[in-house]
Coordinates of C-alpha atoms (C1' of nucleotides) and ligand atoms in Angstrom, one line a residue:
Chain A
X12 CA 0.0 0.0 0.0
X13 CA 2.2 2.5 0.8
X14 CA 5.5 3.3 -1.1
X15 CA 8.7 3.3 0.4
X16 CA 9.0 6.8 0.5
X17 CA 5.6 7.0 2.4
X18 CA 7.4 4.3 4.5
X19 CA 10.7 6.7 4.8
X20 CA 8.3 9.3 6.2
X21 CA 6.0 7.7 8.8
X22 CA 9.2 6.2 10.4
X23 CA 11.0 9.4 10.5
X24 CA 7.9 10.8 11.7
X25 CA 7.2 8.0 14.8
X26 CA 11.0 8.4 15.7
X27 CA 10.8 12.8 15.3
X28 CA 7.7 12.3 17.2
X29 CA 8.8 10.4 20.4
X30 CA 12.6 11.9 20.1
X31 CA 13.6 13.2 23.1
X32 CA 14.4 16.7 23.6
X33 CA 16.9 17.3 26.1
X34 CA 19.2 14.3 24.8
X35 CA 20.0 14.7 29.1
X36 CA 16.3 14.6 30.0
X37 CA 16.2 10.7 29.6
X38 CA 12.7 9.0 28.9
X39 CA 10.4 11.5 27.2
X40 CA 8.2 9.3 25.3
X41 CA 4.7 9.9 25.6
X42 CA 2.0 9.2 23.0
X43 CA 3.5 11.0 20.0
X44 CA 4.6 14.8 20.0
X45 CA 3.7 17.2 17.2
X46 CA 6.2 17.6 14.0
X47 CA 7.2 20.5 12.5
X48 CA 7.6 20.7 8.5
X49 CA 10.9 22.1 9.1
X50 CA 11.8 19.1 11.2
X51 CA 10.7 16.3 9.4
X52 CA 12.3 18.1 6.1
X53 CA 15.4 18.5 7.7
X54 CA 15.6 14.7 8.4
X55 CA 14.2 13.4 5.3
X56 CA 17.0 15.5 3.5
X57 CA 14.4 17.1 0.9
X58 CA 13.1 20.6 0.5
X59 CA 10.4 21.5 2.7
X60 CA 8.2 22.2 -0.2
X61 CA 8.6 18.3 -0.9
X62 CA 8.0 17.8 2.4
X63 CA 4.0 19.9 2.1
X64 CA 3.3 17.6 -0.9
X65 CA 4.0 14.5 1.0
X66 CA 2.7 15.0 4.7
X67 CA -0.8 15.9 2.8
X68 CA -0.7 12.5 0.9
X69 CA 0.0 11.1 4.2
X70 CA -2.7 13.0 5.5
X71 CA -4.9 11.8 2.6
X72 CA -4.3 8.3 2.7
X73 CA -5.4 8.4 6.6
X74 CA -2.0 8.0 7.9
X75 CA -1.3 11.8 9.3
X76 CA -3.2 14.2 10.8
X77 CA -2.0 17.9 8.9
X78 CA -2.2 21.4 10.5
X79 CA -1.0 23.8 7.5
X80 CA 1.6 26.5 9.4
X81 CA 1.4 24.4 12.1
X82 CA 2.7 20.6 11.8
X83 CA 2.2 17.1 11.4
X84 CA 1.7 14.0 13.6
X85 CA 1.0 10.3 12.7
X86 CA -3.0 9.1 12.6
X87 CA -3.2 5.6 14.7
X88 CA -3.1 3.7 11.5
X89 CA -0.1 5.7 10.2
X90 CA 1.7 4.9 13.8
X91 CA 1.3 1.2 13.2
X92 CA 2.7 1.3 9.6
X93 CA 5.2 3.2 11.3
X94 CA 6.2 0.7 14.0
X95 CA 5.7 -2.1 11.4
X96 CA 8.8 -0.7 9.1
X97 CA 10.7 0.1 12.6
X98 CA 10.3 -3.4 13.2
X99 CA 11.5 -4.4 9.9
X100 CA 14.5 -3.0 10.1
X101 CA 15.6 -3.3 13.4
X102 CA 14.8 -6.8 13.0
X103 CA 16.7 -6.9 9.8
X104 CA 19.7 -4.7 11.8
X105 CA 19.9 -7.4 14.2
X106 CA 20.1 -10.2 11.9
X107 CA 22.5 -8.6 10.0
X108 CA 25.3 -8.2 12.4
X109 CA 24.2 -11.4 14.3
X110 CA 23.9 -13.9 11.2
X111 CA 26.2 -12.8 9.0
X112 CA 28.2 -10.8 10.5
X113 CA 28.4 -7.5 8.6
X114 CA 29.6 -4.2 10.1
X115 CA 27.6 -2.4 12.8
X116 CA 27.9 0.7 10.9
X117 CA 27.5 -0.6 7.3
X118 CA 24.3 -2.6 9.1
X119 CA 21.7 0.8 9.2
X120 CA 22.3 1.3 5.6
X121 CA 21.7 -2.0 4.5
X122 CA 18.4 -1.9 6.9
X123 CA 17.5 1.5 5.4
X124 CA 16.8 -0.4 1.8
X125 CA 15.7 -3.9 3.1
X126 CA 12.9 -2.7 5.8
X127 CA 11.0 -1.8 2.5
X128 CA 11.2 -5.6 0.9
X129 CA 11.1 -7.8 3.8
X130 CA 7.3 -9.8 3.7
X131 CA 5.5 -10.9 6.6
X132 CA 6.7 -14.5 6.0
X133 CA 10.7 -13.9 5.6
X134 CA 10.3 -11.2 8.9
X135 CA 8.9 -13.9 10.7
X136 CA 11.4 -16.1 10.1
X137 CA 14.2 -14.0 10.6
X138 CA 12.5 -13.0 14.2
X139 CA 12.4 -16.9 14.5
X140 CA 16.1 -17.3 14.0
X141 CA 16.7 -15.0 16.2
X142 CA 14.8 -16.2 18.8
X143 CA 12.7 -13.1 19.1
X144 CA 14.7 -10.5 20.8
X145 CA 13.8 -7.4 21.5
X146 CA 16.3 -4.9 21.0
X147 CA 18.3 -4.5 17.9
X148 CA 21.9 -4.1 17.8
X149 CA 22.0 -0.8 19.7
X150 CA 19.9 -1.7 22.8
X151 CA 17.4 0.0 20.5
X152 CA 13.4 -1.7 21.2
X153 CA 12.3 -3.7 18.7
X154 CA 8.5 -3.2 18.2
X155 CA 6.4 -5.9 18.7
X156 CA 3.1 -7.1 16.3
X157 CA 1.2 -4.9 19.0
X158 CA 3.5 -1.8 18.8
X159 CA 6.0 -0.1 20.9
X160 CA 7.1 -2.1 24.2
X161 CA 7.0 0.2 26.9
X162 CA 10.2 1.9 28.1
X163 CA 12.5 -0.5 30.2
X164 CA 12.8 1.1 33.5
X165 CA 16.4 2.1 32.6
X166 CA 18.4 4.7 33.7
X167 CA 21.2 7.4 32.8
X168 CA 24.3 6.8 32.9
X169 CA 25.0 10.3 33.9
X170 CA 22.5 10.4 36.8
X171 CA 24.1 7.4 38.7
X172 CA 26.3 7.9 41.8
X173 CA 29.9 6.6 42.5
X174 CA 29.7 2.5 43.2
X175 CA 26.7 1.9 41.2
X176 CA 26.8 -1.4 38.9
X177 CA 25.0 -1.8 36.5
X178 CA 24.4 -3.2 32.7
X179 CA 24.2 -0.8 29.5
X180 CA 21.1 -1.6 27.9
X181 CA 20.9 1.2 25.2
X182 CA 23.3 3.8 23.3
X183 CA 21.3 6.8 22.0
X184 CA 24.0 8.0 20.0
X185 CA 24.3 6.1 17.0
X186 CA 27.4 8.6 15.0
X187 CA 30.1 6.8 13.5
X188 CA 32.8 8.0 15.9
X189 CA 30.6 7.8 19.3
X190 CA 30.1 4.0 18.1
X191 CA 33.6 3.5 17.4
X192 CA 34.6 4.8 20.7
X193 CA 32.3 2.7 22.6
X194 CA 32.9 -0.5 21.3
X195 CA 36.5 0.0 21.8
X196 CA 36.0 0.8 25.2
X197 CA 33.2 -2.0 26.1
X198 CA 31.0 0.4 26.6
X199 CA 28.3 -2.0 24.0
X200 CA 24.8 -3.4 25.2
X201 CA 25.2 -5.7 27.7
X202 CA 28.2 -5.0 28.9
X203 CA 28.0 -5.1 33.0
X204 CA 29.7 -1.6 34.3
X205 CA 30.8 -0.4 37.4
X206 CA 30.9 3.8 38.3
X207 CA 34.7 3.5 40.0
X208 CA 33.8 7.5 41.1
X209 CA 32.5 10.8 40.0
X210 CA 34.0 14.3 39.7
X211 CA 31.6 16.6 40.1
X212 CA 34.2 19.4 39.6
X213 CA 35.6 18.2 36.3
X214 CA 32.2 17.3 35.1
X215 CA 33.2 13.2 34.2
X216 CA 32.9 9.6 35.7
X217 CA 34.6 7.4 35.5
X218 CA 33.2 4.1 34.1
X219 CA 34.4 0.6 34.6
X220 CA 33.7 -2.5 32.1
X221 CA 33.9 -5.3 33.3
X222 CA 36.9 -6.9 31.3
X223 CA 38.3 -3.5 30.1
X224 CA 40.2 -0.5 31.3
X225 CA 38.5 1.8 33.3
X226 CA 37.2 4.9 31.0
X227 CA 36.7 8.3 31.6
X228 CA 34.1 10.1 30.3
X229 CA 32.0 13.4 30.2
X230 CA 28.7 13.7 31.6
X231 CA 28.0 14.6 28.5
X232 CA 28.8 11.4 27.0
X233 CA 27.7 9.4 30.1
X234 CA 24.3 10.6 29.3
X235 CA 24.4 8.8 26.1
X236 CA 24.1 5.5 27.6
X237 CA 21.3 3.8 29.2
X238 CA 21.6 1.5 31.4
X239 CA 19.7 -1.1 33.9
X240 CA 20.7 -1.1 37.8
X241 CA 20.7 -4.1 40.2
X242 CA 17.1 -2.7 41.1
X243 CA 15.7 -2.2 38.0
X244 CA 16.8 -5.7 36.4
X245 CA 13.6 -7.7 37.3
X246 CA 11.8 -6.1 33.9
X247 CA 9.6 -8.4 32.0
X248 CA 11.3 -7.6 28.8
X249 CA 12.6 -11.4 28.0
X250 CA 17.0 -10.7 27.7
X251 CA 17.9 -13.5 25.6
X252 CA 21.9 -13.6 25.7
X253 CA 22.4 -13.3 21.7
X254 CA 25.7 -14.9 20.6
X255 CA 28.7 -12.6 20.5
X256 CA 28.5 -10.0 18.1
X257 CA 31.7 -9.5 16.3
X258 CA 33.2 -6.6 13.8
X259 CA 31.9 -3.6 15.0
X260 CA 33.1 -0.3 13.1
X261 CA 31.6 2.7 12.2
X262 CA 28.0 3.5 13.6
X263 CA 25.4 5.1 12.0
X264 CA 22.1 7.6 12.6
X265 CA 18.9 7.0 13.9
X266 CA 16.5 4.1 13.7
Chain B
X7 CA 23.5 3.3 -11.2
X8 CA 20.3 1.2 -13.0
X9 CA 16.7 1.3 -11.2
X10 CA 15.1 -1.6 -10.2
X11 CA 12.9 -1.5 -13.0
X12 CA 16.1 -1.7 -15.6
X13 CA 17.7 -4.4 -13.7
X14 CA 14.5 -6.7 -14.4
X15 CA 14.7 -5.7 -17.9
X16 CA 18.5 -6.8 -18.0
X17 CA 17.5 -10.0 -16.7
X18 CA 14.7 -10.8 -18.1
X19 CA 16.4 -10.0 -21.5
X20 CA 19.5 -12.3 -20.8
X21 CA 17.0 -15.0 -19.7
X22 CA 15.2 -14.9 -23.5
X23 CA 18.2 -14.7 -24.7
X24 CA 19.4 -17.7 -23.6
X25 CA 15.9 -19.3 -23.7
X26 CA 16.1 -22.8 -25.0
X27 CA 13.7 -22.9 -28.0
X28 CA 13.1 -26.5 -28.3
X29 CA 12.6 -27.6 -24.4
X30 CA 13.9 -30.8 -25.4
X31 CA 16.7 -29.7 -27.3
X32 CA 19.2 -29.5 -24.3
X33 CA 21.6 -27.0 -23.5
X34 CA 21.0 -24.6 -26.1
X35 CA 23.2 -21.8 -24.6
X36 CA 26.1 -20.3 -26.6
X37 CA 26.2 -16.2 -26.8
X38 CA 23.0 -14.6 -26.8
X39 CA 20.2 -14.6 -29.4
X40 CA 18.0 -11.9 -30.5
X41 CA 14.8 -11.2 -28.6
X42 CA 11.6 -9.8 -29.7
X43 CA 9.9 -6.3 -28.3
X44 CA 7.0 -9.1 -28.4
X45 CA 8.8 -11.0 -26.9
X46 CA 10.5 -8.8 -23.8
X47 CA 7.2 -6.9 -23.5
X48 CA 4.9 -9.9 -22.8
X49 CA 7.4 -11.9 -20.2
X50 CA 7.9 -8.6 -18.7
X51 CA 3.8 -7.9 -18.6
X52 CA 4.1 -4.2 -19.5
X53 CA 2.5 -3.0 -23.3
X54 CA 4.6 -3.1 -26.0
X55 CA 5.3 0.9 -26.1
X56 CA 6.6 0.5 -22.7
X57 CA 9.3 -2.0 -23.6
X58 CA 10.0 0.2 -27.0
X59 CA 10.9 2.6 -24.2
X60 CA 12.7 1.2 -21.8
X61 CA 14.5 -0.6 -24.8
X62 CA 15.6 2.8 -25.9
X63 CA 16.9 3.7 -22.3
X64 CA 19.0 1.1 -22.0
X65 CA 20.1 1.3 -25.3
X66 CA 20.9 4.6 -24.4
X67 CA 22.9 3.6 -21.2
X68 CA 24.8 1.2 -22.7
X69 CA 23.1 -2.2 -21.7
X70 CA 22.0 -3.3 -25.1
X71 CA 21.8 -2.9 -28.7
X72 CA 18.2 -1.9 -30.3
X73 CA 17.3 -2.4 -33.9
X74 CA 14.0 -0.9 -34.6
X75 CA 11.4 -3.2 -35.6
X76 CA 13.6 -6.2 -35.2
X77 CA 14.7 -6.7 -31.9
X78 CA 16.9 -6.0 -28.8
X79 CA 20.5 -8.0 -27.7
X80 CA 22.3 -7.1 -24.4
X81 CA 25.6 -5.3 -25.4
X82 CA 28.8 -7.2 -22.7
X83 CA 28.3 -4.4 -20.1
X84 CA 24.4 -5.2 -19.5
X85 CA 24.9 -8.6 -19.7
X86 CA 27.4 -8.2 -17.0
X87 CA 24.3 -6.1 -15.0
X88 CA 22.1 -9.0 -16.0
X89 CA 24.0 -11.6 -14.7
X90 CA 24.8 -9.7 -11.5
X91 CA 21.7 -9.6 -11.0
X92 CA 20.4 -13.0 -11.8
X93 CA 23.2 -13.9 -9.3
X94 CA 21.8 -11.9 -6.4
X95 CA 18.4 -13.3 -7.3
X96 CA 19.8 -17.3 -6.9
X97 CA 21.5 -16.9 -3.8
X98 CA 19.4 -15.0 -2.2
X99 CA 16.9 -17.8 -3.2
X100 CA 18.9 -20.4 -1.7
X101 CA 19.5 -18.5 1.1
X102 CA 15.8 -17.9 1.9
X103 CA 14.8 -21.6 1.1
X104 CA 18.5 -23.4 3.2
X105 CA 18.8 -20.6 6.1
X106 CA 15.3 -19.3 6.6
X107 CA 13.7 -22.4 5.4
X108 CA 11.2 -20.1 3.5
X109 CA 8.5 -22.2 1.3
X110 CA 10.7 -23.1 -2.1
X111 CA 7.7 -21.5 -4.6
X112 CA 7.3 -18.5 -2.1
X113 CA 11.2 -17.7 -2.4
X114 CA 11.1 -16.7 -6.1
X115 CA 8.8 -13.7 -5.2
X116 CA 10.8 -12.8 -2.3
X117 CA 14.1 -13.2 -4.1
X118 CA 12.5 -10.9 -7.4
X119 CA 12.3 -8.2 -4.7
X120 CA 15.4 -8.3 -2.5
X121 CA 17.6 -8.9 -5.8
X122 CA 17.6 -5.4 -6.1
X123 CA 18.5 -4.3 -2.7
X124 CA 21.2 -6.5 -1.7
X125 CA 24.6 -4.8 -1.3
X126 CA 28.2 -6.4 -2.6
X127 CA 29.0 -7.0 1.1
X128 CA 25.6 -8.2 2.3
X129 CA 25.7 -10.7 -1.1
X130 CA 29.8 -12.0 -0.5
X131 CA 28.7 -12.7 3.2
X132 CA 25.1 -14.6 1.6
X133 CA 27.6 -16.5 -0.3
X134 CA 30.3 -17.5 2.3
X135 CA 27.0 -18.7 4.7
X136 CA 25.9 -20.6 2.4
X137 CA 29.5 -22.0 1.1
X138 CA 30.1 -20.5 -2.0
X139 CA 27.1 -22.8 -4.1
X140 CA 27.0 -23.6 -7.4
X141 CA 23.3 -24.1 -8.1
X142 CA 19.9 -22.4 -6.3
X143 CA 17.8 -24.8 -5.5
X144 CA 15.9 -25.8 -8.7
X145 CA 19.6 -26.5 -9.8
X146 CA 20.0 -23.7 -11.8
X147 CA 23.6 -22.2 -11.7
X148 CA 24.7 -18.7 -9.8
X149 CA 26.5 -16.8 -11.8
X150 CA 30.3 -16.1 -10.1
X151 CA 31.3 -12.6 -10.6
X152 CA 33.2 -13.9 -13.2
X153 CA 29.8 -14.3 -15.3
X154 CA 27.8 -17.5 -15.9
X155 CA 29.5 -20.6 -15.3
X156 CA 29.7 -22.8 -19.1
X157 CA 27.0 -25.3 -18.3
X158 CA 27.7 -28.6 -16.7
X159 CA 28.3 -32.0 -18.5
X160 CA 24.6 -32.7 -18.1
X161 CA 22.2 -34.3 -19.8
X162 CA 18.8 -34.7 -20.7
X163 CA 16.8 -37.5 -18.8
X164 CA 14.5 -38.1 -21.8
X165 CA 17.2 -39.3 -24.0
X166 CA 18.7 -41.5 -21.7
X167 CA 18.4 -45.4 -22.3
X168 CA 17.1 -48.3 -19.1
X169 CA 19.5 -48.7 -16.5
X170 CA 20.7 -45.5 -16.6
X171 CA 22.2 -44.3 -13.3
X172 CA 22.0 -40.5 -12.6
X173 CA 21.5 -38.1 -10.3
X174 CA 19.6 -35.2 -11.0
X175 CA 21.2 -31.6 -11.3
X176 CA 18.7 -29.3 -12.7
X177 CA 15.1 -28.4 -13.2
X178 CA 13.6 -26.4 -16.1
X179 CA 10.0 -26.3 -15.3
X180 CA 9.6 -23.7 -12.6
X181 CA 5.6 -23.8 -12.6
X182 CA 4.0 -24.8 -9.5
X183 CA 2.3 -27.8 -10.1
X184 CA 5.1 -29.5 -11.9
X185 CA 7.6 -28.9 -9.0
X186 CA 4.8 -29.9 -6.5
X187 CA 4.4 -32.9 -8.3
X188 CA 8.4 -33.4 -8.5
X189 CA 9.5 -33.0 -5.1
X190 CA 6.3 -35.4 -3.7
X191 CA 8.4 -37.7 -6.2
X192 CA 11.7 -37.4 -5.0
X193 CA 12.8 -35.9 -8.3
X194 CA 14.7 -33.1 -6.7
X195 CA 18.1 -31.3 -7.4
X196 CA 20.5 -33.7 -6.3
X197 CA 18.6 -37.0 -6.1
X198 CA 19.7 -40.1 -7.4
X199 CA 17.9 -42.0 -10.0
X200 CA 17.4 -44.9 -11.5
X201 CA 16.2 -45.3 -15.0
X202 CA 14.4 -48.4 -14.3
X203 CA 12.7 -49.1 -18.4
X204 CA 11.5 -47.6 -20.7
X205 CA 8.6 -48.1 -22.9
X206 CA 9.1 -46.1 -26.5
X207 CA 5.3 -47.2 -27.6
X208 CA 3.9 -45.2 -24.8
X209 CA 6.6 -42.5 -24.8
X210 CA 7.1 -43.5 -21.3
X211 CA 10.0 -43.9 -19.2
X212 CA 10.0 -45.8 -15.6
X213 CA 12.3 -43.3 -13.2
X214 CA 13.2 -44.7 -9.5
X215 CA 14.4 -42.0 -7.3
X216 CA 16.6 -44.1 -4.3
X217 CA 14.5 -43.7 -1.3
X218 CA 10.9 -43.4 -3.1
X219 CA 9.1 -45.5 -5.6
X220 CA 9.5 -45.8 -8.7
X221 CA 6.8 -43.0 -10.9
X222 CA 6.2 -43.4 -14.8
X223 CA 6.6 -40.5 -16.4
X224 CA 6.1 -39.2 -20.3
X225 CA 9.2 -38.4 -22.1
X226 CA 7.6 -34.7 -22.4
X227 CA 8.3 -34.8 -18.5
X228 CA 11.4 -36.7 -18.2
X229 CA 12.4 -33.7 -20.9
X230 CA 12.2 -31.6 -17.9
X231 CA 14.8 -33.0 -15.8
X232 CA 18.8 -32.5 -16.3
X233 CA 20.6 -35.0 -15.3
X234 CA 24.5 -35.9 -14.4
X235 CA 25.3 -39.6 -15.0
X236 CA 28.6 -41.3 -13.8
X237 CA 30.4 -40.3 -16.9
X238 CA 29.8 -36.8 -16.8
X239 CA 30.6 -37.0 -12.8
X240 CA 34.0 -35.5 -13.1
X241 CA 32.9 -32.2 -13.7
X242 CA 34.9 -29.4 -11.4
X243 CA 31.6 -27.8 -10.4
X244 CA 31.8 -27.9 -6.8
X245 CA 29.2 -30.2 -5.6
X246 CA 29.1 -29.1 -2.2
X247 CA 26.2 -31.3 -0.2
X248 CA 24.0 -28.4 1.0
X249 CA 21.7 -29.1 4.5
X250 CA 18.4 -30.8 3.9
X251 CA 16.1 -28.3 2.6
X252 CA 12.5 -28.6 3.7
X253 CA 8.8 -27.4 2.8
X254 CA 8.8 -26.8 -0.4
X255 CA 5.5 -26.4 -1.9
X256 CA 4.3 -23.9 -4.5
X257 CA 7.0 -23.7 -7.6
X258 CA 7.3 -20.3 -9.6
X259 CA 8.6 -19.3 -12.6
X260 CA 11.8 -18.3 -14.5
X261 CA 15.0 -17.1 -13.0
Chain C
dG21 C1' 0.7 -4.3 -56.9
dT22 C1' -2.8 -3.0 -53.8
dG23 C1' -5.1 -4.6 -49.3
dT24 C1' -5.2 -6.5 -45.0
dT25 C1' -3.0 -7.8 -40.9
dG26 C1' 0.1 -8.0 -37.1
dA27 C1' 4.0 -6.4 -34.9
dG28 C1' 6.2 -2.3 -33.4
dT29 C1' 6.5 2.7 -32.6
dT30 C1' 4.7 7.4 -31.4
dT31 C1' 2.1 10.5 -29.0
dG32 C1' -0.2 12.4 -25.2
dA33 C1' -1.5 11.6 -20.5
dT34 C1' -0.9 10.0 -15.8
dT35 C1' 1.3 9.1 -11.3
dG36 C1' 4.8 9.6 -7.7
dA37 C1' 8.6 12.1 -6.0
dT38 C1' 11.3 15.6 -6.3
dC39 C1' 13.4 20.7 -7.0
dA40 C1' 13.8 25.8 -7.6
dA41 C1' 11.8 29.9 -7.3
dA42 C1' 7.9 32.8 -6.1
dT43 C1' 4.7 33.8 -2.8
dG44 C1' 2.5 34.0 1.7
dA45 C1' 2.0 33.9 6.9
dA46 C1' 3.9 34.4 11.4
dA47 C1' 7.0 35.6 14.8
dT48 C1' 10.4 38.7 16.5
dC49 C1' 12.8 42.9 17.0
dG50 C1' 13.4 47.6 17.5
Chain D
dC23 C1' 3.2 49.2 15.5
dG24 C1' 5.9 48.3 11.2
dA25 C1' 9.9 46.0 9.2
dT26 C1' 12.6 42.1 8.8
dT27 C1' 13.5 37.4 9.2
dT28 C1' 12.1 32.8 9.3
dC29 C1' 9.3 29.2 8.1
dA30 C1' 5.9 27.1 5.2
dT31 C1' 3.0 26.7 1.0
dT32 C1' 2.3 27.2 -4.0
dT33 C1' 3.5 26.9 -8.6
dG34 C1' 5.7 25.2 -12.5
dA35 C1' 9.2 21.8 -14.1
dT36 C1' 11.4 17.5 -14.5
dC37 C1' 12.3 12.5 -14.4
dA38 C1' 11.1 7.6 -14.5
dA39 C1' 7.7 4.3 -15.6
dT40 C1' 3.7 3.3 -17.3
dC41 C1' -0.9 3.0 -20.4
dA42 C1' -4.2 3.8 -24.2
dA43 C1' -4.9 4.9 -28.5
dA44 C1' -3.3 6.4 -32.9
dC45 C1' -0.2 5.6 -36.3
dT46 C1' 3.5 3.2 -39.3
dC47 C1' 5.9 -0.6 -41.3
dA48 C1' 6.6 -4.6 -43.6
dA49 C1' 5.2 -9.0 -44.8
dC50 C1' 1.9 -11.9 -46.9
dA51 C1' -2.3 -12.7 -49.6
dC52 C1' -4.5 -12.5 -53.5
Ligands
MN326 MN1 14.3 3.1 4.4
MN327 MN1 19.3 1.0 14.9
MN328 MN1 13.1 -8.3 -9.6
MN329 MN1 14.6 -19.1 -9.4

DNA sequence: GTGTTGAGTTTGATTGATCAAATGAAATCG
DNA sequence: CGATTTCATTTGATCAATCAAACTCAACAC
């Protein structure tokens, strides 16, 4: 039904919709903030008068609502597409570092073109082979058949006091160079951390992997990671220990 | 550099090209024959001022050679494209059907979309999974990136004599009922067979697939199957034994 | 040879996605 | 308030892929 560019859109949308807004303000979600034009034109990487045309076929086809001068936000039905091709390719992210091993980095792009092609029945399968997780390579949620999980109870990194251990469950900065330095550093999903101590004064922590050198690093970057304390572990989301990912390089945006 | 649309053109066009006129004639390869605009037009589905079109375009680009009013022939350069692309299409069949187990008839429809979204690296680590095959899994062979390989030593099953030993290597009836009705036979890619008599008055042969019983079958049928006998076993193709493959049901056509 | 026919080509229109440039509305600033 | 800046919408074009319908060849039939 829709097009892939219709596809591009109502994911952009869903992600420009629950983005947070102080990247330091932690779990802003909600049920679905407005969009400007500007925004959503900025992301999509077209001009804005592009951007018109298409929100009001979105709106047309029942899958936006469309305030001219004013914004855009996603109908229910256009939410659900939207989750569906989220799905798709964080399903398809997963399954492409996991099964055949390709880049971290390189992975996004490849999702990018492949959440538009993937059917029901090969999704399915690769969710099956998987074992149905639910986060994609970046600690990102995978949405289920019903939409969104709700939000782990995780925490910031950066809001944590000295001693705390804990486990990263989510990066939220997905730029080549931030990934790079994480990896190399342990900081990845999963990884169990311990806060050796805080300087208030200098404005850094300083983090300890387990099985790596102790790192130091900004508030600033610290509130990049999300992560899960001893009290916070008995979620219901299922943790499935996925085998070792391997040949991480350069990261990549969004999504 | 081609759109999707281009890159079924290129392999549609290689596939008429190398279209054996006589089903029964065997391997009538060799370098590309002239195709029809009636031709590429009806096995593409589109009216024939659409193909005169497209025809141009690619003649334009480079990919072929157009004679007005007497037909089209891939110049080396699209028949590189073509194959390329006929070699995304096969593994990423065999993938679908060995790794994700996905219905054998139901991969051809996934694999005509995915074809054209597959990268270089996402394809070379496809091909490493699945140990660099030879043959998708009605047998047909995957172009290298060298182009196609020269077709095998094999022969026809309707013009072999009783007592014949063979195994079978390749399948050129892609239609849904007749690979239904082959693989509830045992008269799949890589089974061995036994010619067990044949009858020229009814233009019937007796075939008995090891491991299933014996099914009568008219010579237009047996015409159908390719076949590598013990002579012809010596072949460099590598014949790597491939994991069971399971559920297949509904065939499909061409590539 | 002139007519009929069938295959192929042209022409004109349409659809989806996009841009550049012109225009319009709103917010902000002095 | 009035002017300026910013943001958004319109308008007019373009490009790829397609169709329907009109037209043009060339072969074959008499
Ligand atoms: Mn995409
Ligand atoms: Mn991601
Ligand atoms: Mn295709
Ligand atoms: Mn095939």
């Amino acid at each position: 039904m829709a097009s892939r560019t219709i596809e591009n859109y109502l994911k952009q949308l869903w992600l420009l919709e629950h983005a947070v807004r102080k990247p330091t303000s932690g779990a802003g979600r909600s049920t679905g903030n407005f969009v400007t034009m500007g925004q959503l034109s900025e992301s999509m990487g077209v001009t804005p008068g592009t951007t018109t045309t298409m929100v009001k076929a979105m709106a047309d086809a029942g899958l936006a609502r469309y305030t001219p001068r004013a914004g855009v936000r996603l109908t229910r039905a256009g939410e659900k597409l939207a989750l569906h091709v989220l799905r798709r390719h964080r399903l398809v992210e997963l399954f492409l570092v996991e099964i055949l091993a390709i880049d971290w980095a390189h992975a996004h792009e490849e999702a990018e073109e492949l959440e538009h092609v993937i059917s029901d029945t090969v999704l399915l399968a690769i969710d099956r082979l998987l074992g149905h997780p639910s986060a994609d390579p970046h600690g990102d949620p995978i949405p289920s058949e019903a939409g969104m999980p709700e939000i782990q109870n995780a925490s910031n990194l950066a809001e944590m006091k000295g001693g705390t251990e804990a486990v990263i469950v989510r990066i939220m900065d997905q730029s080549r160079e931030f990934l790079t330095f994480a990896r190399q550093n342990g900081l990845v999903p999963r990884a169990a951390i311990t806060i050796a101590h805080i300087n208030p004064g200098a404005g850094a922590m300083l983090v300890h992997p387990r099985g790596h050198s102790p790192v130091s690093v900004s508030l600033a970057v610290a509130a990049k990671f999300m992560i899960s304390t001893k009290s916070t572990e008995e979620s219901k989301t299922a943790h499935r220990p996925v085998a070792k990912r391997r040949a991480h390089r350069k990261p990549s945006p969004d999504a």
